[in-house]
Amino acid sequence: MTDNNSQLYNLSRRKVLAGLGAVGLASAGAGLGTSAYFSDRESFTGNSLTAGTLDLKLDYKATYLGGPGRLDAVKAMGYPDAEDLGDGRYLLDQAPSPADMQAWEDLVTGEQFDFCSPEADEFLVNGDGIPVFTLEDVKPGDSGEVTISLHICDNPGYLKLIGDLTGNAENGQTEPETDDEGVDGDGIGELADAIEVCVWYDEDCDNVYEPTGTGQQQELEVALVSDVSGSMSQEIGDLKVAANNFVDNLSSPDEAAAISFNSSASVDQELTTNYQAVKNAINNYSAGGGTDIAAGIDAGRIELLTGTMATAGASKVLILLGDGGSAAGPALAAATTAKNAGIRIFTIALGSGADTQLLEDIASSPDDAFIAPNAADLDTVYAEIAQIVLAGEQKIVEGTMAEVFAALEEGILLDGDRQEDGVQPYPGATTQCIGFEWTLPTDVGNEVQTDSLAFNIGVDAEQSRHNDSPFQTVADNNTNSTA
């Protein structure tokens, strides 16, 4: 409402009565003849109602594990820009197309690019379906994956993963394939029943299913790296409680280490499954000294990688708590070294004095950077990190290609908040990555020779406001984007 409208709206009963009185006085004083009445008008003008929008946009990254030395063959399948990633894996395509796969992951998980802007339509799937796999000469032992990045714009909405098999042909039935299936001549191939598929919520968009939140390994090794500088004197008690509660979530064979830092760093308890020893070390903390974040990160990295109890191949996590600033250059360099070594870094910025931007840059992704406005919030933050680290990424559906697409044909409602009970809608202006990986097992043998299949996979979006039963109406859903 404009200031003028505000003034008009604030016309009080007293002013109205005063105006009526003035009319009477003017008439009385005019003597013979007539006089125009005073008049006034108050109004609210320019009213309008415009329907809101719900827009779903997709982008993706697709790779193919087809064996070494096949780059030319992959390019000939319709991927002239394919890249050899090493170890027989090839980057087929990605949209948008930054310099490398890590850059793509940083792009879709960061805030530098507005996927909901009109300019983004040039790069994204926004109503025009495109294939992400057009592969020929697939052999037993091959696999492929696509990371689908969903961007729901404007208003909150429900999302539903959909798909269907559009082809499953026997084709040439080259010998000795006909000794197995297809002898009845029905023309239906076995490829859809042979290929194994896993679909999951890919929280960090790296297309690695991480049941522990950091990797496929079941064992977790976590370093709790805590700021014990002088500024922590009032918060140290809450830190101890929250860190103790985090440790209580662990169970063997998971290991934990307690590391503190101020002007330097100290390994107070090396990696161990003796969780009481870890809590005892934390409970002995006292505040004092300056703040050297780089020293804390380096100590955590060394303990996770080369400590006495460090296990090669285990999932490595470093949780860094800081309540102030530090030299940015050394801290970022230490974080880069740790992340390049495969360590996932979570950060917690405690209080108003924390350098939140530095801690976000230190974290493995913006989603791994947390803020605790007050020390009393630490327990909630540590609990949320524990949920991510220990529960890890959730599967949506798995099984054979035929089984998975039978489920997708019915549609699978995606959960916008896996921390809450029931299926929740997604907030407006949010991103969610979905991992889709297929594998043709090596033991399938000749059964699938010359077989072929085709499929569609996509996402439906539907508004959530005033919608207690999503996707139950006959009307067309707002968006049906197919990748």
mmCIF file of C-alpha atoms in Angstrom, residues 24-209:
data_model
loop_
_atom_site.group_PDB
_atom_site.id
_atom_site.type_symbol
_atom_site.label_atom_id
_atom_site.label_comp_id
_atom_site.label_asym_id
_atom_site.label_seq_id
_atom_site.Cartn_x
_atom_site.Cartn_y
_atom_site.Cartn_z
ATOM 1 C CA GLY A 24 -23.137 22.779 8.854
ATOM 2 C CA LEU A 25 -21.203 25.888 9.832
ATOM 3 C CA ALA A 26 -20.462 26.829 6.266
ATOM 4 C CA SER A 27 -24.118 26.558 5.315
ATOM 5 C CA ALA A 28 -25.197 28.655 8.244
ATOM 6 C CA GLY A 29 -22.713 31.380 7.564
ATOM 7 C CA ALA A 30 -23.518 31.690 3.900
ATOM 8 C CA GLY A 31 -26.828 33.519 4.431
ATOM 9 C CA LEU A 32 -29.190 33.468 1.497
ATOM 10 C CA GLY A 33 -28.502 31.234 -1.419
ATOM 11 C CA THR A 34 -26.939 27.782 -1.600
ATOM 12 C CA SER A 35 -23.520 26.361 -0.922
ATOM 13 C CA ALA A 36 -21.911 23.129 -2.167
ATOM 14 C CA TYR A 37 -21.441 20.426 0.466
ATOM 15 C CA PHE A 38 -17.960 19.476 1.435
ATOM 16 C CA SER A 39 -17.120 16.029 0.104
ATOM 17 C CA ASP A 40 -14.447 13.444 0.514
ATOM 18 C CA ARG A 41 -13.594 10.042 -0.925
ATOM 19 C CA GLU A 42 -11.297 7.368 0.447
ATOM 20 C CA SER A 43 -10.455 4.316 -1.668
ATOM 21 C CA PHE A 44 -8.113 1.458 -2.335
ATOM 22 C CA THR A 45 -7.331 1.412 -6.047
ATOM 23 C CA GLY A 46 -5.408 -0.708 -8.488
ATOM 24 C CA ASN A 47 -6.356 -4.033 -6.932
ATOM 25 C CA SER A 48 -5.441 -7.199 -8.813
ATOM 26 C CA LEU A 49 -5.077 -10.932 -8.333
ATOM 27 C CA THR A 50 -2.503 -12.948 -10.265
ATOM 28 C CA ALA A 51 -2.213 -16.700 -10.110
ATOM 29 C CA GLY A 52 1.122 -17.971 -8.767
ATOM 30 C CA THR A 53 3.467 -20.269 -10.619
ATOM 31 C CA LEU A 54 4.998 -23.648 -10.076
ATOM 32 C CA ASP A 55 7.860 -24.456 -12.410
ATOM 33 C CA LEU A 56 10.035 -27.561 -12.461
ATOM 34 C CA LYS A 57 13.378 -27.574 -14.247
ATOM 35 C CA LEU A 58 15.868 -30.401 -14.605
ATOM 36 C CA ASP A 59 19.535 -30.737 -15.341
ATOM 37 C CA TYR A 60 21.714 -33.835 -15.279
ATOM 38 C CA LYS A 61 25.100 -35.520 -15.436
ATOM 39 C CA ALA A 62 25.402 -38.931 -17.136
ATOM 40 C CA THR A 63 28.365 -41.323 -17.164
ATOM 41 C CA TYR A 64 29.004 -44.787 -18.603
ATOM 42 C CA LEU A 65 31.372 -47.450 -17.285
ATOM 43 C CA GLY A 66 32.065 -49.419 -20.448
ATOM 44 C CA GLY A 67 35.705 -50.427 -20.149
ATOM 45 C CA PRO A 68 38.980 -48.678 -21.032
ATOM 46 C CA GLY A 69 39.917 -47.616 -24.536
ATOM 47 C CA ARG A 70 36.378 -47.054 -25.807
ATOM 48 C CA LEU A 71 36.242 -43.252 -26.072
ATOM 49 C CA ASP A 72 35.885 -43.299 -29.861
ATOM 50 C CA ALA A 73 33.153 -45.924 -29.644
ATOM 51 C CA VAL A 74 31.291 -43.875 -27.027
ATOM 52 C CA LYS A 75 31.547 -40.749 -29.188
ATOM 53 C CA ALA A 76 30.159 -42.723 -32.123
ATOM 54 C CA MET A 77 27.053 -43.572 -30.073
ATOM 55 C CA GLY A 78 26.002 -39.921 -30.246
ATOM 56 C CA TYR A 79 28.253 -38.296 -27.653
ATOM 57 C CA PRO A 80 30.849 -36.333 -29.643
ATOM 58 C CA ASP A 81 31.861 -34.387 -26.534
ATOM 59 C CA ALA A 82 32.293 -37.461 -24.307
ATOM 60 C CA GLU A 83 35.259 -37.351 -21.937
ATOM 61 C CA ASP A 84 37.430 -40.218 -20.713
ATOM 62 C CA LEU A 85 37.355 -40.019 -16.896
ATOM 63 C CA GLY A 86 39.778 -42.922 -16.478
ATOM 64 C CA ASP A 87 39.289 -46.507 -15.305
ATOM 65 C CA GLY A 88 36.914 -47.153 -18.197
ATOM 66 C CA ARG A 89 34.388 -44.497 -17.168
ATOM 67 C CA TYR A 90 33.166 -41.843 -19.586
ATOM 68 C CA LEU A 91 31.313 -38.590 -19.050
ATOM 69 C CA LEU A 92 28.536 -38.709 -21.626
ATOM 70 C CA ASP A 93 26.920 -35.360 -21.081
ATOM 71 C CA GLN A 94 25.922 -32.847 -18.455
ATOM 72 C CA ALA A 95 23.797 -29.735 -18.434
ATOM 73 C CA PRO A 96 24.789 -27.077 -17.608
ATOM 74 C CA SER A 97 28.310 -27.906 -18.809
ATOM 75 C CA PRO A 98 31.053 -26.532 -16.563
ATOM 76 C CA ALA A 99 34.659 -27.635 -16.942
ATOM 77 C CA ASP A 100 34.501 -30.922 -15.046
ATOM 78 C CA MET A 101 32.311 -33.183 -12.931
ATOM 79 C CA GLN A 102 33.354 -31.577 -9.623
ATOM 80 C CA ALA A 103 32.499 -28.171 -11.046
ATOM 81 C CA TRP A 104 29.052 -29.497 -11.975
ATOM 82 C CA GLU A 105 28.513 -30.823 -8.443
ATOM 83 C CA ASP A 106 29.615 -27.486 -6.982
ATOM 84 C CA LEU A 107 27.273 -25.677 -9.370
ATOM 85 C CA VAL A 108 24.117 -27.610 -8.558
ATOM 86 C CA THR A 109 24.756 -27.645 -4.804
ATOM 87 C CA GLY A 110 25.864 -24.006 -4.584
ATOM 88 C CA GLU A 111 24.114 -20.668 -4.828
ATOM 89 C CA GLN A 112 26.136 -19.051 -7.610
ATOM 90 C CA PHE A 113 23.706 -19.924 -10.399
ATOM 91 C CA ASP A 114 19.979 -19.181 -10.472
ATOM 92 C CA PHE A 115 18.423 -22.280 -12.005
ATOM 93 C CA CYS A 116 15.001 -20.650 -11.843
ATOM 94 C CA SER A 117 15.960 -17.673 -13.995
ATOM 95 C CA PRO A 118 14.773 -17.465 -17.627
ATOM 96 C CA GLU A 119 18.423 -17.443 -18.683
ATOM 97 C CA ALA A 120 18.829 -20.954 -17.270
ATOM 98 C CA ASP A 121 16.337 -22.406 -19.762
ATOM 99 C CA GLU A 122 19.059 -22.506 -22.393
ATOM 100 C CA PHE A 123 20.857 -25.171 -20.383
ATOM 101 C CA LEU A 124 18.084 -27.047 -18.594
ATOM 102 C CA VAL A 125 15.386 -29.549 -19.432
ATOM 103 C CA ASN A 126 12.340 -27.325 -19.198
ATOM 104 C CA GLY A 127 9.535 -29.061 -21.015
ATOM 105 C CA ASP A 128 11.522 -30.665 -23.846
ATOM 106 C CA GLY A 129 12.460 -34.241 -23.047
ATOM 107 C CA ILE A 130 15.930 -35.391 -24.084
ATOM 108 C CA PRO A 131 17.611 -38.800 -23.733
ATOM 109 C CA VAL A 132 20.449 -39.248 -21.255
ATOM 110 C CA PHE A 133 21.357 -42.750 -22.495
ATOM 111 C CA THR A 134 21.527 -43.908 -26.106
ATOM 112 C CA LEU A 135 24.046 -46.703 -25.676
ATOM 113 C CA GLU A 136 24.800 -49.563 -28.042
ATOM 114 C CA ASP A 137 26.994 -52.639 -27.627
ATOM 115 C CA VAL A 138 26.394 -52.893 -23.873
ATOM 116 C CA LYS A 139 28.209 -55.878 -22.371
ATOM 117 C CA PRO A 140 27.874 -57.814 -19.111
ATOM 118 C CA GLY A 141 29.818 -55.890 -16.481
ATOM 119 C CA ASP A 142 28.882 -52.480 -17.907
ATOM 120 C CA SER A 143 27.081 -49.872 -15.837
ATOM 121 C CA GLY A 144 25.851 -46.325 -16.171
ATOM 122 C CA GLU A 145 24.435 -43.552 -14.069
ATOM 123 C CA VAL A 146 22.621 -40.285 -14.321
ATOM 124 C CA THR A 147 22.380 -37.690 -11.592
ATOM 125 C CA ILE A 148 19.138 -35.773 -12.110
ATOM 126 C CA SER A 149 19.130 -32.356 -10.440
ATOM 127 C CA LEU A 150 15.585 -31.107 -9.787
ATOM 128 C CA HIS A 151 14.896 -27.410 -9.323
ATOM 129 C CA ILE A 152 11.424 -26.489 -8.123
ATOM 130 C CA CYS A 153 10.848 -22.785 -8.610
ATOM 131 C CA ASP A 154 8.518 -20.275 -7.023
ATOM 132 C CA ASN A 155 5.915 -21.995 -4.834
ATOM 133 C CA PRO A 156 6.246 -25.160 -2.733
ATOM 134 C CA GLY A 157 5.154 -28.373 -4.384
ATOM 135 C CA TYR A 158 5.066 -32.128 -4.354
ATOM 136 C CA LEU A 159 7.331 -34.065 -6.683
ATOM 137 C CA LYS A 160 6.702 -37.501 -8.129
ATOM 138 C CA LEU A 161 9.282 -39.638 -9.919
ATOM 139 C CA ILE A 162 7.778 -41.293 -12.990
ATOM 140 C CA GLY A 163 8.937 -43.522 -15.818
ATOM 141 C CA ASP A 164 8.086 -46.372 -18.127
ATOM 142 C CA LEU A 165 9.686 -48.982 -20.339
ATOM 143 C CA THR A 166 8.902 -48.213 -23.947
ATOM 144 C CA GLY A 167 10.774 -51.098 -25.505
ATOM 145 C CA ASN A 168 12.120 -54.513 -24.480
ATOM 146 C CA ALA A 169 12.958 -56.424 -27.644
ATOM 147 C CA GLU A 170 14.557 -59.801 -28.311
ATOM 148 C CA ASN A 171 15.929 -58.760 -31.706
ATOM 149 C CA GLY A 172 18.347 -61.152 -33.442
ATOM 150 C CA GLN A 173 18.463 -63.900 -30.788
ATOM 151 C CA THR A 174 22.069 -64.718 -31.697
ATOM 152 C CA GLU A 175 23.156 -68.199 -30.654
ATOM 153 C CA PRO A 176 23.375 -69.528 -28.033
ATOM 154 C CA GLU A 177 20.995 -66.955 -26.580
ATOM 155 C CA THR A 178 18.014 -68.918 -27.916
ATOM 156 C CA ASP A 179 18.942 -71.867 -25.704
ATOM 157 C CA ASP A 180 17.711 -69.872 -22.772
ATOM 158 C CA GLU A 181 14.774 -67.530 -23.086
ATOM 159 C CA GLY A 182 12.803 -66.359 -26.061
ATOM 160 C CA VAL A 183 12.407 -69.790 -27.683
ATOM 161 C CA ASP A 184 8.674 -69.255 -27.682
ATOM 162 C CA GLY A 185 9.180 -66.496 -30.207
ATOM 163 C CA ASP A 186 7.325 -63.851 -28.198
ATOM 164 C CA GLY A 187 9.951 -61.270 -29.126
ATOM 165 C CA ILE A 188 10.289 -60.012 -25.532
ATOM 166 C CA GLY A 189 13.890 -59.637 -24.389
ATOM 167 C CA GLU A 190 15.501 -60.446 -21.071
ATOM 168 C CA LEU A 191 17.553 -57.270 -20.680
ATOM 169 C CA ALA A 192 15.011 -55.519 -18.454
ATOM 170 C CA ASP A 193 14.959 -58.505 -16.111
ATOM 171 C CA ALA A 194 18.763 -58.754 -16.072
ATOM 172 C CA ILE A 195 19.784 -55.125 -15.472
ATOM 173 C CA GLU A 196 19.871 -54.067 -11.818
ATOM 174 C CA VAL A 197 18.846 -50.516 -10.885
ATOM 175 C CA CYS A 198 19.240 -48.389 -7.757
ATOM 176 C CA VAL A 199 17.560 -44.985 -7.334
ATOM 177 C CA TRP A 200 18.274 -42.794 -4.303
ATOM 178 C CA TYR A 201 18.221 -39.283 -2.853
ATOM 179 C CA ASP A 202 21.710 -38.106 -3.831
ATOM 180 C CA GLU A 203 22.167 -35.438 -1.182
ATOM 181 C CA ASP A 204 25.569 -34.196 -2.392
ATOM 182 C CA CYS A 205 24.886 -34.761 -6.115
ATOM 183 C CA ASP A 206 28.013 -36.915 -6.634
ATOM 184 C CA ASN A 207 26.142 -40.010 -7.898
ATOM 185 C CA VAL A 208 27.661 -42.237 -5.254
ATOM 186 C CA TYR A 209 25.116 -44.021 -3.074
#
